[in-house]
Short mmCIF file of C-alpha atoms in Angstrom, two decimals:
data_model
loop_
_atom_site.label_atom_id
_atom_site.label_comp_id
_atom_site.label_asym_id
_atom_site.label_seq_id
_atom_site.Cartn_x
_atom_site.Cartn_y
_atom_site.Cartn_z
CA GLY A 1 153.68 40.32 122.10
CA LEU A 2 156.17 37.71 123.80
CA LEU A 3 159.11 40.28 124.03
CA GLY A 4 157.02 42.58 126.39
CA GLU A 5 156.18 39.33 128.70
CA ASN A 6 159.84 38.13 128.71
CA ARG A 7 159.18 35.20 126.59
CA TRP A 8 162.29 35.73 124.65
CA ASP A 9 162.35 31.13 124.82
CA LYS A 10 158.82 30.89 122.88
CA ALA A 11 159.46 34.29 120.58
CA LEU A 12 162.77 32.53 119.29
CA GLY A 13 160.91 29.74 119.04
CA ILE A 14 158.57 31.14 116.68
CA ALA A 15 161.02 33.25 114.31
CA LEU A 16 162.78 30.18 113.87
CA GLU A 17 159.56 27.74 113.10
CA MET A 18 158.63 30.63 110.60
CA GLU A 19 162.06 30.42 109.02
CA GLN A 20 161.71 26.86 108.97
CA LEU A 21 158.49 27.39 107.11
CA GLY A 22 159.72 29.32 104.23
CA PHE A 23 158.60 33.18 105.92
CA GLN A 24 161.63 35.97 106.59
CA PRO A 25 161.74 37.34 109.79
CA SER A 26 161.41 41.03 109.43
CA MET A 27 164.93 43.25 110.34
CA GLN A 28 162.63 44.61 113.34
CA THR A 29 161.32 41.50 114.66
CA CYS A 30 165.11 39.98 114.59
CA VAL A 31 166.48 43.33 116.28
CA ALA A 32 163.75 43.22 118.98
CA LEU A 33 164.50 39.54 119.39
CA ILE A 34 168.49 40.01 119.70
CA SER A 35 167.52 42.97 121.85
CA SER A 36 165.62 40.68 124.37
CA LEU A 37 168.13 37.98 123.95
CA GLU A 38 171.09 40.28 124.81
CA GLN A 39 168.64 41.65 127.90
CA HIS A 40 168.53 37.91 129.37
CA ARG A 41 171.94 36.84 128.23
CA GLN A 42 171.01 33.98 125.96
CA TYR A 43 174.40 35.23 123.63
CA ARG A 44 174.13 32.10 121.85
CA ALA A 45 170.54 32.36 120.63
CA ALA A 46 171.50 36.25 119.57
CA LEU A 47 174.60 34.96 117.48
CA ALA A 48 171.34 32.82 115.92
CA VAL A 49 169.57 35.53 115.05
CA PHE A 50 172.75 37.38 113.59
CA SER A 51 173.43 34.06 111.40
CA LEU A 52 169.58 34.44 110.39
CA MET A 53 169.81 37.88 109.60
CA LEU A 54 172.97 37.39 107.25
CA LYS A 55 171.45 34.53 105.54
CA TYR A 56 168.62 36.85 104.48
CA ASP A 57 171.24 39.87 103.51
CA TYR A 58 170.63 41.86 106.27
CA ASP A 59 173.12 44.61 106.60
CA PHE A 60 173.63 45.21 110.36
CA ASN A 61 177.25 46.47 109.86
CA ARG A 62 175.28 49.92 108.05
CA ASP A 63 173.51 50.43 111.60
CA ALA A 64 176.20 51.49 114.12
CA GLN A 65 173.81 50.33 117.18
CA LEU A 66 173.18 46.85 116.02
CA ASN A 67 176.46 46.50 114.95
CA ALA A 68 177.85 47.13 118.39
CA ALA A 69 175.11 44.84 120.00
CA PHE A 70 177.10 42.28 118.01
CA LYS A 71 180.17 43.08 118.51
CA ARG A 72 179.24 42.79 122.54
CA ILE A 73 177.68 39.59 122.21
CA VAL A 74 180.15 38.09 120.35
CA SER A 75 182.89 39.42 122.98
CA LEU A 76 180.60 37.64 125.70
CA ALA A 77 179.65 34.50 123.83
CA SER A 78 183.46 34.15 124.05
CA GLN A 79 184.13 34.93 127.36
CA GLU A 80 180.99 32.57 128.09
CA ASP A 81 182.84 29.55 126.44
CA GLY A 82 186.19 30.36 128.32
CA ARG A 83 184.22 29.78 131.96
#
């Protein structure tokens, strides 16, 4: 879909709008979105998706790859703040 077309901005907007309307984005949707956001260096947006995952009790700490992505994104976002 949109992520395959490098439309991460539109995909993020749709996911957030879905959540506002009371629909819960799936774990797969969140993971795909985070991956795309990381590729496009949108670290703050990726952290927002991680926050959304926490709201729905998605346990990304159980998934080593997702947990590593979280740590990497937090580090990169903090580096951006230091610029």
